[in-house]
Structure formats: structure tokens, C-alpha cells
Amino acid sequence: MKNYLNMESLEIDKQTFQSLTHGSLKVEEIIELIRFFLEENSNAEYSLVIGTDSHEKNGIPTGTPKKINLVTAVLIHRKGFGGKYFWIRKEVGNIYSLRDKIYAETITSLNFATVFVPLLKKSLNGHSPNYNLEIHVDVGEHGDTRDMIKEVVGMVTGNGFVAKTKPDAYGASYVADKHT
């Protein structure tokens, strides 16, 4: 399997995230906003969702490796009462096929989750409500990605996360897609 990310891209503390509500933010600020949101109603049911979508960059000649813009979204949702989301964009090259693109999206979400979730848990220090953690993968039973469902769901579950696919993968197929 290709290595789509380098170690610098895992240093999320140095990257700038975006929010429609809060503007440009560092990861520490996102964690604080999520912590405050969770503490507003400690009895509510929450979901923490991480999903990545991509869009091919324009102007690349046919037959050459493609570059894609990857957008990773992190959402906190209070069931029945809305939520907040944040996203980050980066460019990745050497994408030759749809399979490469889906792997890049899935691996980006997994790498983000393995860095972000421990930072969030450390901030919560056991004093905030529990949340369901989901990785949303942009594959579904209809379309060209249907043959990849078992592969990418296996990648996510094999790393200890719950995977959601279309039509339940709104973190990737709707939120992240909106910012690609």
C-alpha cells in the first residue's frame, strides 16, 4: 500500500483548520470548543465524526498521476440538537486510480483520528460525557466504489474505529465534500 502522507502532515498542532462559525483555528482551539460543547449538556448523546473527501485538481494532463485536494472534517454532534464542525485541506499527489483516491481519503481519516482523538481525550481528562467515534468513508453500495467497501471498512475497523459508509457517511460525503 502506498504511503500517502509524510510525518509533517501528522503534525496537526502546526496546521490551521477552518470553521464557518469560528474562522481559522489551531487544533488546541478546536479541542477546547469541542470540550465546551460536550460540557454544555453532559447527559446528551454525542457523536464524534471524522471523514475525508477529495477532489481532483484541474489542469492535469490525461494519463499522468493526479493531484487531489483532500479535506478532512471533524464533527461533534449532539443528537437532536445540532453540532459543530471543522475542516482542514491539503494536497496529495501520485493518485493513479479511484482505488488510490479512496485509500488516500481513508488513510488520511485514520491518521488524523490516531493523532486527534488522544489529544481530545487528554483534554477531557475523563470529566466529559462519552461520545461515539465514527470514521466516515466515502464509499457505498451504488457506484464505482462498491467493490471497495470491505477493504476500507476493514482498514478502519482493523485500526479500532467504527466505520460508516454511504448513505450514513455524511462526514465525508456531505461535510468534507462541501469544502473540497
C-alpha angles and dihedrals in degrees: 000000000000122000102237096177135052125212093259090064090058092060093093092164088073096048130090119234127197134227129180089218102037105026121215115004142174119230092257090058092049091051091051092049090050092047091051090047091052092047094051089077113011092180095058126100115249139191125201108202129190120187138160131203131176142204127202115247115242126243100041113136117243114265096027126105111276131229119219135195108232118202119192117195127195115197133186113199128188103205109248094001108069130246150217133262139193132190143194129200131209138163124242127186139198095060108155103166146013088263090057090049094050091045090050091052094047096045091047091054092046094048091047092050094049090056102033102044096057089049090052093046091050090052092048091050091194094296101104132073121277121258136196111244117213133177110210115211122196097231130104147173091263124062137017096318097061092097091057099054096097092046098052095037086052090051091052098043091042087061091053100260134118112248125211123191133191130330088026095042097091092146090067105022097044115014101037091036090058090064102040 
